[in-house]
PDB file of C-alpha atoms in Angstrom:
ATOM      1  CA  MET A  13      -3.177  16.082  26.642  1.00  0.00           C
ATOM      2  CA  SER A  14      -6.772  17.288  24.274  1.00  0.00           C
ATOM      3  CA  SER A  15      -8.194  15.227  21.107  1.00  0.00           C
ATOM      4  CA  GLN A  16      -7.407  15.657  17.557  1.00  0.00           C
ATOM      5  CA  ARG A  17     -10.272  17.761  15.811  1.00  0.00           C
ATOM      6  CA  THR A  18      -9.563  16.873  12.155  1.00  0.00           C
ATOM      7  CA  GLY A  19      -8.874  13.234  10.631  1.00  0.00           C
ATOM      8  CA  PRO A  20     -10.519  10.523   9.793  1.00  0.00           C
ATOM      9  CA  HIS A  21     -13.439   8.791  12.465  1.00  0.00           C
ATOM     10  CA  LEU A  22     -11.909   5.098  13.926  1.00  0.00           C
ATOM     11  CA  PRO A  23     -12.810   2.342  13.122  1.00  0.00           C
ATOM     12  CA  GLN A  24     -15.961  -0.090  13.752  1.00  0.00           C
ATOM     13  CA  THR A  25     -13.707  -3.029  15.716  1.00  0.00           C
ATOM     14  CA  ARG A  26     -13.362  -6.899  13.933  1.00  0.00           C
ATOM     15  CA  GLY A  27     -11.936  -9.244  16.492  1.00  0.00           C
ATOM     16  CA  PRO A  28     -10.317  -8.305  19.716  1.00  0.00           C
ATOM     17  CA  LEU A  29      -6.722  -7.102  19.171  1.00  0.00           C
ATOM     18  CA  SER A  30      -8.095  -4.136  16.459  1.00  0.00           C
ATOM     19  CA  SER A  31     -11.286  -4.175  20.044  1.00  0.00           C
ATOM     20  CA  GLY A  32      -8.228  -3.031  22.099  1.00  0.00           C
ATOM     21  CA  VAL A  33      -6.246  -0.981  19.988  1.00  0.00           C
ATOM     22  CA  ILE A  34      -8.903   1.478  19.081  1.00  0.00           C
ATOM     23  CA  THR A  35     -10.442   1.302  22.809  1.00  0.00           C
ATOM     24  CA  TYR A  36      -7.287   2.347  23.950  1.00  0.00           C
ATOM     25  CA  LEU A  37      -7.477   5.419  21.330  1.00  0.00           C
ATOM     26  CA  ARG A  38     -10.908   6.029  22.823  1.00  0.00           C
ATOM     27  CA  GLY A  39     -10.031   6.483  26.224  1.00  0.00           C
ATOM     28  CA  ASP A  40     -12.369   3.906  27.738  1.00  0.00           C
ATOM     29  CA  GLY A  41     -10.468   0.139  27.481  1.00  0.00           C
ATOM     30  CA  ALA A  42      -7.263  -1.665  27.848  1.00  0.00           C
ATOM     31  CA  LEU A  43      -5.513  -2.740  25.289  1.00  0.00           C
ATOM     32  CA  PRO A  44      -5.229  -6.299  24.496  1.00  0.00           C
ATOM     33  CA  ASP A  45      -2.575  -8.687  25.498  1.00  0.00           C
ATOM     34  CA  THR A  46       0.795  -8.851  23.338  1.00  0.00           C
ATOM     35  CA  ASP A  47       0.228 -12.719  23.888  1.00  0.00           C
ATOM     36  CA  ALA A  48      -2.898 -12.976  21.777  1.00  0.00           C
ATOM     37  CA  ALA A  49      -0.868 -11.255  18.559  1.00  0.00           C
ATOM     38  CA  ARG A  50       1.006 -14.343  18.916  1.00  0.00           C
ATOM     39  CA  SER A  51      -1.156 -16.169  17.747  1.00  0.00           C
ATOM     40  CA  ALA A  52      -3.976 -14.294  15.812  1.00  0.00           C
ATOM     41  CA  ASP A  53      -3.894 -14.845  11.781  1.00  0.00           C
ATOM     42  CA  PRO A  54      -1.095 -12.765  10.694  1.00  0.00           C
ATOM     43  CA  TYR A  55      -3.461 -11.960   7.410  1.00  0.00           C
ATOM     44  CA  GLY A  56      -6.257 -11.982   8.204  1.00  0.00           C
ATOM     45  CA  ASP A  57      -9.420  -8.835   9.711  1.00  0.00           C
ATOM     46  CA  ASP A  58      -8.395  -8.064  13.736  1.00  0.00           C
ATOM     47  CA  LEU A  59      -4.469  -8.084  13.052  1.00  0.00           C
ATOM     48  CA  GLN A  60      -4.395  -6.694   9.978  1.00  0.00           C
ATOM     49  CA  LEU A  61      -7.052  -4.122  11.507  1.00  0.00           C
ATOM     50  CA  ALA A  62      -5.377  -3.317  14.144  1.00  0.00           C
ATOM     51  CA  LEU A  63      -1.441  -2.412  12.779  1.00  0.00           C
ATOM     52  CA  TYR A  64      -3.226  -0.237  10.082  1.00  0.00           C
ATOM     53  CA  VAL A  65      -5.033   1.396  13.111  1.00  0.00           C
ATOM     54  CA  CYS A  66      -1.598   1.620  14.812  1.00  0.00           C
ATOM     55  CA  TYR A  67       0.214   2.876  11.885  1.00  0.00           C
ATOM     56  CA  GLU A  68      -2.364   5.613  10.795  1.00  0.00           C
ATOM     57  CA  LEU A  69      -1.499   7.378  14.158  1.00  0.00           C
ATOM     58  CA  HIS A  70       2.077   8.135  12.143  1.00  0.00           C
ATOM     59  CA  TYR A  71      -0.222  10.004   8.573  1.00  0.00           C
ATOM     60  CA  ARG A  72      -2.869  11.795   9.867  1.00  0.00           C
ATOM     61  CA  GLY A  73      -4.716   9.885  13.524  1.00  0.00           C
ATOM     62  CA  PHE A  74      -8.176   9.736  14.209  1.00  0.00           C
ATOM     63  CA  ALA A  75     -10.762  12.708  15.306  1.00  0.00           C
ATOM     64  CA  GLY A  76     -10.271  12.300  18.946  1.00  0.00           C
ATOM     65  CA  VAL A  77      -7.514  10.106  19.183  1.00  0.00           C
ATOM     66  CA  ASP A  78      -5.192  12.351  21.201  1.00  0.00           C
ATOM     67  CA  ALA A  79      -1.932  13.410  18.674  1.00  0.00           C
ATOM     68  CA  ASP A  80       0.761  11.791  21.414  1.00  0.00           C
ATOM     69  CA  LEU A  81      -0.776   8.600  21.058  1.00  0.00           C
ATOM     70  CA  GLU A  82       1.889   8.555  18.322  1.00  0.00           C
ATOM     71  CA  TRP A  83       4.422   7.832  20.908  1.00  0.00           C
ATOM     72  CA  ASP A  84       2.635   6.184  23.151  1.00  0.00           C
ATOM     73  CA  PRO A  85       5.433   2.739  24.620  1.00  0.00           C
ATOM     74  CA  ALA A  86       2.720   0.250  25.475  1.00  0.00           C
ATOM     75  CA  LEU A  87       0.148   0.884  22.034  1.00  0.00           C
ATOM     76  CA  LEU A  88       4.475   0.827  20.455  1.00  0.00           C
ATOM     77  CA  GLY A  89       4.858  -2.486  22.133  1.00  0.00           C
ATOM     78  CA  VAL A  90       1.538  -3.869  21.074  1.00  0.00           C
ATOM     79  CA  ARG A  91       2.191  -2.751  17.883  1.00  0.00           C
ATOM     80  CA  ALA A  92       5.450  -4.239  17.658  1.00  0.00           C
ATOM     81  CA  ALA A  93       3.984  -7.692  19.196  1.00  0.00           C
ATOM     82  CA  LEU A  94       2.022  -7.246  16.307  1.00  0.00           C
ATOM     83  CA  GLU A  95       4.580  -5.980  13.167  1.00  0.00           C
ATOM     84  CA  ASP A  96       6.105  -9.454  14.671  1.00  0.00           C
ATOM     85  CA  ARG A  97       3.161 -11.706  13.860  1.00  0.00           C
ATOM     86  CA  PHE A  98       3.159 -10.244  10.906  1.00  0.00           C
ATOM     87  CA  LEU A  99       6.721  -9.863   9.215  1.00  0.00           C
ATOM     88  CA  THR A 100       6.838 -13.114  10.553  1.00  0.00           C
ATOM     89  CA  ALA A 101       4.382 -15.600   8.709  1.00  0.00           C
ATOM     90  CA  LEU A 102       5.596 -13.011   5.393  1.00  0.00           C
ATOM     91  CA  ARG A 103       8.942 -14.826   6.217  1.00  0.00           C
ATOM     92  CA  HIS A 104       7.800 -17.917   5.247  1.00  0.00           C
ATOM     93  CA  ASP A 105       5.270 -17.739   3.328  1.00  0.00           C
ATOM     94  CA  ALA A 106       7.250 -15.309   0.286  1.00  0.00           C
ATOM     95  CA  THR A 107      10.336 -17.281  -0.393  1.00  0.00           C
ATOM     96  CA  GLU A 108      12.005 -17.411  -2.863  1.00  0.00           C
ATOM     97  CA  THR A 109      15.503 -18.646  -4.012  1.00  0.00           C
ATOM     98  CA  ARG A 110      15.910 -17.099  -7.199  1.00  0.00           C
ATOM     99  CA  SER A 111      19.044 -14.549  -7.479  1.00  0.00           C
ATOM    100  CA  LEU A 112      17.669 -10.858  -7.613  1.00  0.00           C
ATOM    101  CA  ASP A 113      18.593 -10.594 -11.279  1.00  0.00           C
ATOM    102  CA  ASP A 114      15.755 -12.856 -12.406  1.00  0.00           C
ATOM    103  CA  ILE A 115      12.977 -11.206  -9.526  1.00  0.00           C
ATOM    104  CA  LEU A 116      13.278  -8.376 -12.151  1.00  0.00           C
ATOM    105  CA  ALA A 117      13.847  -9.765 -14.956  1.00  0.00           C
ATOM    106  CA  GLY A 118      10.191 -11.173 -14.517  1.00  0.00           C
ATOM    107  CA  LEU A 119       8.663  -8.837 -13.316  1.00  0.00           C
ATOM    108  CA  LEU A 120       9.067  -6.577 -17.213  1.00  0.00           C
ATOM    109  CA  VAL A 121       8.005 -10.773 -18.674  1.00  0.00           C
ATOM    110  CA  GLU A 122       4.522  -9.073 -19.670  1.00  0.00           C
ATOM    111  CA  PRO A 123       2.019 -12.722 -20.630  1.00  0.00           C
ATOM    112  CA  VAL A 124       0.427 -12.306 -23.419  1.00  0.00           C
ATOM    113  CA  ARG A 125      -3.020 -12.853 -21.896  1.00  0.00           C
ATOM    114  CA  GLY A 126      -2.938 -13.193 -18.200  1.00  0.00           C
ATOM    115  CA  THR A 127      -5.735 -13.617 -15.457  1.00  0.00           C
ATOM    116  CA  GLY A 128      -5.285 -11.444 -13.165  1.00  0.00           C
ATOM    117  CA  LEU A 129      -7.511  -8.428 -11.232  1.00  0.00           C
ATOM    118  CA  SER A 130      -6.476  -6.143 -14.371  1.00  0.00           C
ATOM    119  CA  TRP A 131      -6.791  -8.385 -16.436  1.00  0.00           C
ATOM    120  CA  PHE A 132     -10.237  -8.599 -15.464  1.00  0.00           C
ATOM    121  CA  LEU A 133     -11.702  -5.589 -15.341  1.00  0.00           C
ATOM    122  CA  GLN A 134      -9.950  -4.936 -18.692  1.00  0.00           C
ATOM    123  CA  ASP A 135     -12.365  -7.076 -20.227  1.00  0.00           C
ATOM    124  CA  GLU A 136     -15.101  -7.836 -18.042  1.00  0.00           C
ATOM    125  CA  GLY A 137     -15.111  -5.077 -15.950  1.00  0.00           C
ATOM    126  CA  GLU A 138     -18.433  -3.397 -14.548  1.00  0.00           C
ATOM    127  CA  LEU A 139     -18.455   0.261 -13.069  1.00  0.00           C
ATOM    128  CA  ARG A 140     -20.003  -1.841 -10.284  1.00  0.00           C
ATOM    129  CA  HIS A 141     -16.015  -3.492 -10.421  1.00  0.00           C
ATOM    130  CA  LEU A 142     -15.005  -0.697 -10.234  1.00  0.00           C
ATOM    131  CA  ARG A 143     -16.044   1.258  -8.233  1.00  0.00           C
ATOM    132  CA  ASP A 144     -14.893  -1.974  -5.654  1.00  0.00           C
ATOM    133  CA  TYR A 145     -11.563  -1.626  -6.745  1.00  0.00           C
ATOM    134  CA  ALA A 146     -11.468   2.248  -6.161  1.00  0.00           C
ATOM    135  CA  VAL A 147     -12.865   1.479  -2.921  1.00  0.00           C
ATOM    136  CA  GLN A 148     -10.318  -0.736  -2.110  1.00  0.00           C
ATOM    137  CA  ARG A 149      -7.605   1.156  -3.546  1.00  0.00           C
ATOM    138  CA  SER A 150      -8.226   4.776  -2.048  1.00  0.00           C
ATOM    139  CA  LEU A 151      -6.865   3.177   1.805  1.00  0.00           C
ATOM    140  CA  TYR A 152      -3.616   3.569   0.132  1.00  0.00           C
ATOM    141  CA  HIS A 153      -3.986   5.697  -2.682  1.00  0.00           C
ATOM    142  CA  LEU A 154      -5.380   8.673  -0.831  1.00  0.00           C
ATOM    143  CA  LYS A 155      -1.730   8.970   0.224  1.00  0.00           C
ATOM    144  CA  GLU A 156       0.061   7.770  -2.661  1.00  0.00           C
ATOM    145  CA  ALA A 157       4.290   8.155  -2.036  1.00  0.00           C
ATOM    146  CA  ASP A 158       3.923   8.651   1.421  1.00  0.00           C
ATOM    147  CA  PRO A 159       5.041   5.464   3.080  1.00  0.00           C
ATOM    148  CA  HIS A 160       7.954   5.439   0.725  1.00  0.00           C
ATOM    149  CA  ALA A 161       8.620   8.790   1.723  1.00  0.00           C
ATOM    150  CA  TRP A 162      10.352   7.317   4.568  1.00  0.00           C
ATOM    151  CA  VAL A 163      12.842   5.907   3.395  1.00  0.00           C
ATOM    152  CA  LEU A 164      14.489   8.796   2.228  1.00  0.00           C
ATOM    153  CA  PRO A 165      16.280   9.607   4.633  1.00  0.00           C
ATOM    154  CA  ARG A 166      17.442   6.326   5.309  1.00  0.00           C
ATOM    155  CA  LEU A 167      19.080   5.800   2.476  1.00  0.00           C
ATOM    156  CA  SER A 168      22.214   8.439   0.112  1.00  0.00           C
ATOM    157  CA  GLY A 169      23.713   9.570  -2.823  1.00  0.00           C
ATOM    158  CA  ARG A 170      22.472   7.936  -5.810  1.00  0.00           C
ATOM    159  CA  ALA A 171      19.718   5.907  -4.282  1.00  0.00           C
ATOM    160  CA  LYS A 172      18.647   9.198  -1.948  1.00  0.00           C
ATOM    161  CA  ALA A 173      18.187  11.461  -5.329  1.00  0.00           C
ATOM    162  CA  GLY A 174      17.169   8.079  -7.617  1.00  0.00           C
ATOM    163  CA  MET A 175      14.392   7.476  -4.845  1.00  0.00           C
ATOM    164  CA  ALA A 176      13.641  11.640  -4.467  1.00  0.00           C
ATOM    165  CA  ALA A 177      13.291  12.355  -8.315  1.00  0.00           C
ATOM    166  CA  VAL A 178      10.281   9.740  -8.261  1.00  0.00           C
ATOM    167  CA  GLU A 179       8.642  11.158  -4.913  1.00  0.00           C
ATOM    168  CA  TYR A 180       9.074  14.344  -6.780  1.00  0.00           C
ATOM    169  CA  ASP A 181       6.694  13.272  -9.293  1.00  0.00           C
ATOM    170  CA  GLU A 182       4.114  11.112  -6.900  1.00  0.00           C
ATOM    171  CA  PHE A 183       4.160  14.782  -5.429  1.00  0.00           C
ATOM    172  CA  GLY A 184       2.628  16.299  -8.717  1.00  0.00           C
ATOM    173  CA  ALA A 185       6.425  17.865  -9.364  1.00  0.00           C
ATOM    174  CA  GLY A 186       5.028  20.917  -6.905  1.00  0.00           C
ATOM    175  CA  ARG A 187       1.908  21.346  -8.169  1.00  0.00           C
ATOM    176  CA  ALA A 188      -1.403  20.144  -6.364  1.00  0.00           C
ATOM    177  CA  ASP A 189      -3.254  19.322  -8.591  1.00  0.00           C
ATOM    178  CA  ARG A 190      -1.104  16.938  -9.806  1.00  0.00           C
ATOM    179  CA  VAL A 191       0.129  14.720  -7.060  1.00  0.00           C
ATOM    180  CA  HIS A 192      -1.262  11.356  -7.667  1.00  0.00           C
ATOM    181  CA  ALA A 193      -3.041  11.203  -3.889  1.00  0.00           C
ATOM    182  CA  GLN A 194      -5.925  14.696  -6.012  1.00  0.00           C
ATOM    183  CA  LEU A 195      -5.390  12.900  -9.059  1.00  0.00           C
ATOM    184  CA  PHE A 196      -6.674   9.807  -7.672  1.00  0.00           C
ATOM    185  CA  ALA A 197      -9.369  12.154  -5.711  1.00  0.00           C
ATOM    186  CA  ASP A 198     -11.246  13.207  -8.809  1.00  0.00           C
ATOM    187  CA  LEU A 199     -10.803   9.875 -10.031  1.00  0.00           C
ATOM    188  CA  MET A 200     -13.265   9.050  -7.260  1.00  0.00           C
ATOM    189  CA  THR A 201     -14.997  11.466  -8.285  1.00  0.00           C
ATOM    190  CA  ASP A 202     -16.225  10.440 -11.492  1.00  0.00           C
ATOM    191  CA  LEU A 203     -17.055   6.588  -9.625  1.00  0.00           C
ATOM    192  CA  GLY A 204     -18.970   8.654  -7.542  1.00  0.00           C
ATOM    193  CA  LEU A 205     -17.328   7.855  -4.258  1.00  0.00           C
ATOM    194  CA  ASP A 206     -16.942   9.926  -1.229  1.00  0.00           C
ATOM    195  CA  THR A 207     -12.338  11.249  -1.653  1.00  0.00           C
ATOM    196  CA  THR A 208     -12.822  12.144   2.103  1.00  0.00           C
ATOM    197  CA  TYR A 209      -9.605  10.470   3.173  1.00  0.00           C
ATOM    198  CA  GLY A 210      -9.708   7.516   5.640  1.00  0.00           C
ATOM    199  CA  ARG A 211     -13.572   7.440   4.683  1.00  0.00           C
ATOM    200  CA  TYR A 212     -13.402   4.041   3.497  1.00  0.00           C
ATOM    201  CA  LEU A 213     -11.469   2.951   6.371  1.00  0.00           C
ATOM    202  CA  ASP A 214     -14.289  -0.361   7.719  1.00  0.00           C
ATOM    203  CA  GLU A 215     -15.035  -1.487   4.118  1.00  0.00           C
ATOM    204  CA  GLY A 216     -11.440  -1.966   3.515  1.00  0.00           C
ATOM    205  CA  CYS A 217     -10.255  -5.628   2.862  1.00  0.00           C
ATOM    206  CA  ALA A 218      -8.053  -7.673   5.326  1.00  0.00           C
ATOM    207  CA  PRO A 219      -5.761  -8.119   1.972  1.00  0.00           C
ATOM    208  CA  MET A 220      -6.310  -4.327   1.602  1.00  0.00           C
ATOM    209  CA  LEU A 221      -5.189  -3.539   4.755  1.00  0.00           C
ATOM    210  CA  THR A 222      -2.805  -6.194   4.811  1.00  0.00           C
ATOM    211  CA  LEU A 223      -0.656  -4.489   1.539  1.00  0.00           C
ATOM    212  CA  VAL A 224      -1.100  -0.835   2.982  1.00  0.00           C
ATOM    213  CA  ASN A 225       0.153  -2.180   6.541  1.00  0.00           C
ATOM    214  CA  LEU A 226       3.119  -3.857   4.626  1.00  0.00           C
ATOM    215  CA  MET A 227       4.087  -0.203   2.963  1.00  0.00           C
ATOM    216  CA  SER A 228       4.111   1.563   6.803  1.00  0.00           C
ATOM    217  CA  LEU A 229       6.270  -1.657   7.907  1.00  0.00           C
ATOM    218  CA  PHE A 230       8.563  -1.259   5.403  1.00  0.00           C
ATOM    219  CA  GLY A 231       9.101   2.309   5.115  1.00  0.00           C
ATOM    220  CA  LEU A 232       8.638   3.333   9.153  1.00  0.00           C
ATOM    221  CA  HIS A 233      11.457   0.678   9.925  1.00  0.00           C
ATOM    222  CA  ARG A 234      15.711   0.996   8.491  1.00  0.00           C
ATOM    223  CA  GLY A 235      16.101  -2.245   8.922  1.00  0.00           C
ATOM    224  CA  LEU A 236      13.392  -2.723   6.276  1.00  0.00           C
ATOM    225  CA  ARG A 237      14.956   0.007   3.645  1.00  0.00           C
ATOM    226  CA  GLY A 238      16.047  -2.629   1.627  1.00  0.00           C
ATOM    227  CA  ALA A 239      12.730  -4.382   0.796  1.00  0.00           C
ATOM    228  CA  LEU A 240      10.779  -1.709   0.726  1.00  0.00           C
ATOM    229  CA  VAL A 241      12.943   0.038  -2.308  1.00  0.00           C
ATOM    230  CA  GLY A 242      12.242  -4.179  -2.868  1.00  0.00           C
ATOM    231  CA  HIS A 243       8.482  -3.378  -2.378  1.00  0.00           C
ATOM    232  CA  PHE A 244       8.484   0.125  -4.591  1.00  0.00           C
ATOM    233  CA  ALA A 245      10.788  -1.848  -6.661  1.00  0.00           C
ATOM    234  CA  ALA A 246       7.814  -4.446  -7.776  1.00  0.00           C
ATOM    235  CA  VAL A 247       5.044  -1.092  -7.799  1.00  0.00           C
ATOM    236  CA  GLU A 248       6.678   0.602 -10.760  1.00  0.00           C
ATOM    237  CA  ILE A 249       8.030  -1.990 -12.540  1.00  0.00           C
ATOM    238  CA  THR A 250       4.594  -3.814 -12.877  1.00  0.00           C
ATOM    239  CA  SER A 251       2.684  -0.546 -12.580  1.00  0.00           C
ATOM    240  CA  SER A 252       3.111   0.427 -15.979  1.00  0.00           C
ATOM    241  CA  PRO A 253       1.070  -2.249 -17.844  1.00  0.00           C
ATOM    242  CA  ALA A 254      -1.552  -2.557 -14.697  1.00  0.00           C
ATOM    243  CA  SER A 255      -1.996   0.778 -15.508  1.00  0.00           C
ATOM    244  CA  ARG A 256      -3.128   1.250 -19.774  1.00  0.00           C
ATOM    245  CA  ARG A 257      -5.537  -2.363 -18.396  1.00  0.00           C
ATOM    246  CA  LEU A 258      -7.071  -0.466 -15.689  1.00  0.00           C
ATOM    247  CA  ALA A 259      -7.281   2.980 -18.123  1.00  0.00           C
ATOM    248  CA  ALA A 260      -9.140   0.798 -21.235  1.00  0.00           C
ATOM    249  CA  ALA A 261     -11.463  -0.474 -18.141  1.00  0.00           C
ATOM    250  CA  MET A 262     -12.394   3.236 -17.492  1.00  0.00           C
ATOM    251  CA  LYS A 263     -13.354   3.924 -20.835  1.00  0.00           C
ATOM    252  CA  ARG A 264     -15.114   0.681 -21.816  1.00  0.00           C
ATOM    253  CA  ALA A 265     -17.389   1.131 -18.930  1.00  0.00           C
ATOM    254  CA  GLY A 266     -17.657   5.016 -19.342  1.00  0.00           C
ATOM    255  CA  ALA A 267     -16.181   5.586 -15.224  1.00  0.00           C
ATOM    256  CA  GLY A 268     -15.139   9.433 -17.036  1.00  0.00           C
ATOM    257  CA  PRO A 269     -11.766  11.134 -17.717  1.00  0.00           C
ATOM    258  CA  ALA A 270     -10.301  11.946 -14.439  1.00  0.00           C
ATOM    259  CA  ALA A 271     -10.489   8.279 -13.642  1.00  0.00           C
ATOM    260  CA  GLU A 272      -9.285   7.175 -17.201  1.00  0.00           C
ATOM    261  CA  PHE A 273      -6.035   9.794 -16.838  1.00  0.00           C
ATOM    262  CA  PHE A 274      -6.256   8.795 -13.597  1.00  0.00           C
ATOM    263  CA  TYR A 275      -4.288   5.296 -14.993  1.00  0.00           C
ATOM    264  CA  THR A 276      -3.013   6.595 -19.045  1.00  0.00           C
ATOM    265  CA  GLU A 277      -0.702   8.965 -16.047  1.00  0.00           C
ATOM    266  CA  HIS A 278       0.430   6.237 -14.258  1.00  0.00           C
ATOM    267  CA  VAL A 279       0.868   4.574 -17.712  1.00  0.00           C
ATOM    268  CA  GLU A 280       3.141   7.183 -18.692  1.00  0.00           C
ATOM    269  CA  ALA A 281       5.380   8.146 -15.246  1.00  0.00           C
ATOM    270  CA  ASP A 282       5.729   4.690 -14.660  1.00  0.00           C
ATOM    271  CA  ALA A 283       7.777   3.381 -17.947  1.00  0.00           C
ATOM    272  CA  VAL A 284       9.759   6.444 -16.267  1.00  0.00           C
ATOM    273  CA  HIS A 285       9.231   5.681 -12.752  1.00  0.00           C
ATOM    274  CA  GLU A 286      10.624   1.764 -13.593  1.00  0.00           C
ATOM    275  CA  GLN A 287      14.341   2.228 -15.016  1.00  0.00           C
ATOM    276  CA  VAL A 288      14.762   5.876 -12.190  1.00  0.00           C
ATOM    277  CA  VAL A 289      14.149   2.612 -10.099  1.00  0.00           C
ATOM    278  CA  ARG A 290      15.660   0.206 -11.447  1.00  0.00           C
ATOM    279  CA  ARG A 291      19.663   1.625 -12.222  1.00  0.00           C
ATOM    280  CA  ASP A 292      19.367   3.829  -8.906  1.00  0.00           C
ATOM    281  CA  VAL A 293      17.253   3.555  -6.350  1.00  0.00           C
ATOM    282  CA  ILE A 294      17.959  -0.679  -6.924  1.00  0.00           C
ATOM    283  CA  GLY A 295      21.594  -0.008  -7.901  1.00  0.00           C
ATOM    284  CA  GLY A 296      22.459   2.374  -5.937  1.00  0.00           C
ATOM    285  CA  LEU A 297      21.395   0.989  -2.749  1.00  0.00           C
ATOM    286  CA  LEU A 298      23.538  -2.277  -3.903  1.00  0.00           C
ATOM    287  CA  ASP A 299      27.440  -0.135  -4.405  1.00  0.00           C
ATOM    288  CA  ASP A 300      26.185   1.358  -1.180  1.00  0.00           C
ATOM    289  CA  GLU A 301      24.824  -1.731   0.760  1.00  0.00           C
ATOM    290  CA  PRO A 302      25.824  -5.416  -1.435  1.00  0.00           C
ATOM    291  CA  ASP A 303      24.578  -7.569   1.915  1.00  0.00           C
ATOM    292  CA  LEU A 304      20.584  -5.817   0.427  1.00  0.00           C
ATOM    293  CA  ALA A 305      20.246  -7.433  -2.239  1.00  0.00           C
ATOM    294  CA  ALA A 306      18.052 -10.833   0.295  1.00  0.00           C
ATOM    295  CA  ASP A 307      16.414  -7.454   1.495  1.00  0.00           C
ATOM    296  CA  ILE A 308      15.232  -6.164  -1.468  1.00  0.00           C
ATOM    297  CA  ALA A 309      14.130  -9.113  -2.899  1.00  0.00           C
ATOM    298  CA  PHE A 310      12.028 -10.068  -0.014  1.00  0.00           C
ATOM    299  CA  GLY A 311      10.565  -6.946  -0.633  1.00  0.00           C
ATOM    300  CA  ILE A 312       9.598  -8.042  -3.679  1.00  0.00           C
ATOM    301  CA  THR A 313       8.917 -10.974  -3.580  1.00  0.00           C
ATOM    302  CA  ALA A 314       6.204 -10.288  -0.340  1.00  0.00           C
ATOM    303  CA  THR A 315       4.638  -7.241  -2.627  1.00  0.00           C
ATOM    304  CA  SER A 316       3.657  -9.347  -5.733  1.00  0.00           C
ATOM    305  CA  TYR A 317       2.162 -12.571  -3.238  1.00  0.00           C
ATOM    306  CA  LEU A 318       0.505  -9.840  -0.840  1.00  0.00           C
ATOM    307  CA  GLU A 319      -0.621  -8.638  -4.071  1.00  0.00           C
ATOM    308  CA  ASP A 320      -1.500 -12.349  -5.714  1.00  0.00           C
ATOM    309  CA  ARG A 321      -3.609 -12.480  -2.170  1.00  0.00           C
ATOM    310  CA  LEU A 322      -5.860  -9.594  -2.947  1.00  0.00           C
ATOM    311  CA  GLY A 323      -6.383 -10.305  -7.022  1.00  0.00           C
ATOM    312  CA  ASP A 324      -7.341 -13.444  -4.926  1.00  0.00           C
ATOM    313  CA  HIS A 325      -9.900 -12.075  -3.267  1.00  0.00           C
ATOM    314  CA  LEU A 326     -11.878  -9.788  -4.822  1.00  0.00           C
ATOM    315  CA  LEU A 327     -12.176 -12.192  -8.179  1.00  0.00           C
ATOM    316  CA  ALA A 328     -13.237 -14.511  -6.084  1.00  0.00           C
ATOM    317  CA  HIS A 329     -16.184 -11.631  -4.426  1.00  0.00           C
ATOM    318  CA  TRP A 330     -16.674 -10.767  -8.020  1.00  0.00           C
ATOM    319  CA  GLN A 331     -17.469 -14.147  -9.016  1.00  0.00           C
ATOM    320  CA  VAL A 332     -19.931 -15.429  -6.871  1.00  0.00           C
TER     321      VAL A 332
END
């Protein structure tokens, strides 16, 4: 086997699970026992970093790691154990008794005065907060929309067409300079950050790793296609008002035109995407597979649950 030359470097380990996975990929250690995953903190640094590293093999991989390890049977067995621990915890913690229609309606309600992360950044955020936020979000936004592309082969008809239409916009509608991942890299440049893919993995907090892993988990499993659509709906429906606040935060802090533009672009684009996702992606999927309503609802509630965890983590860190 020959090692891959390009890609980010493998991160620093954060415990026995991530250490086992990372040393195995380096070729100088054994994989962790799958039993260790069953007792690990499902949202903790160690399990989430180990899972993130496993998933990254399906994206751009790591420098010095052979590409064939993407489908290594032993590594996939460990990944399955990590996923089971994570998914079991989510199904227990991200519970919801409302109907899917009520959940979707709730996403459309904007409070007159909110208290979440985007509200704080709009009202009080300084450049240091915006940089810290961008560092965390870079774990996703430098590959924005990539995890969601996994669901396209699992959809058909109206749902597939609607999802592809939204993804086309996310990937710049044919223009490399308008790919949303590039727009986020431009934002990072305005903030004086390194735009190299994977550069800030070591700085990524567990709640951010968890959010990115959620997308990969849902996207890589055909049986979770409904959950991926629910996740995507939660992101697109809530994005426009949150992006408006973040654009205001960038402008008020003097972050720069590209930093502001990333969010103003999402205000406009996601206002349209929200309607397409509700009408065509969700509507089309339910027309084809009405039994997936509960999975769509789970995808929405799991996303909201993990977004709240990330917001609480960053706010607690900033307000010390």
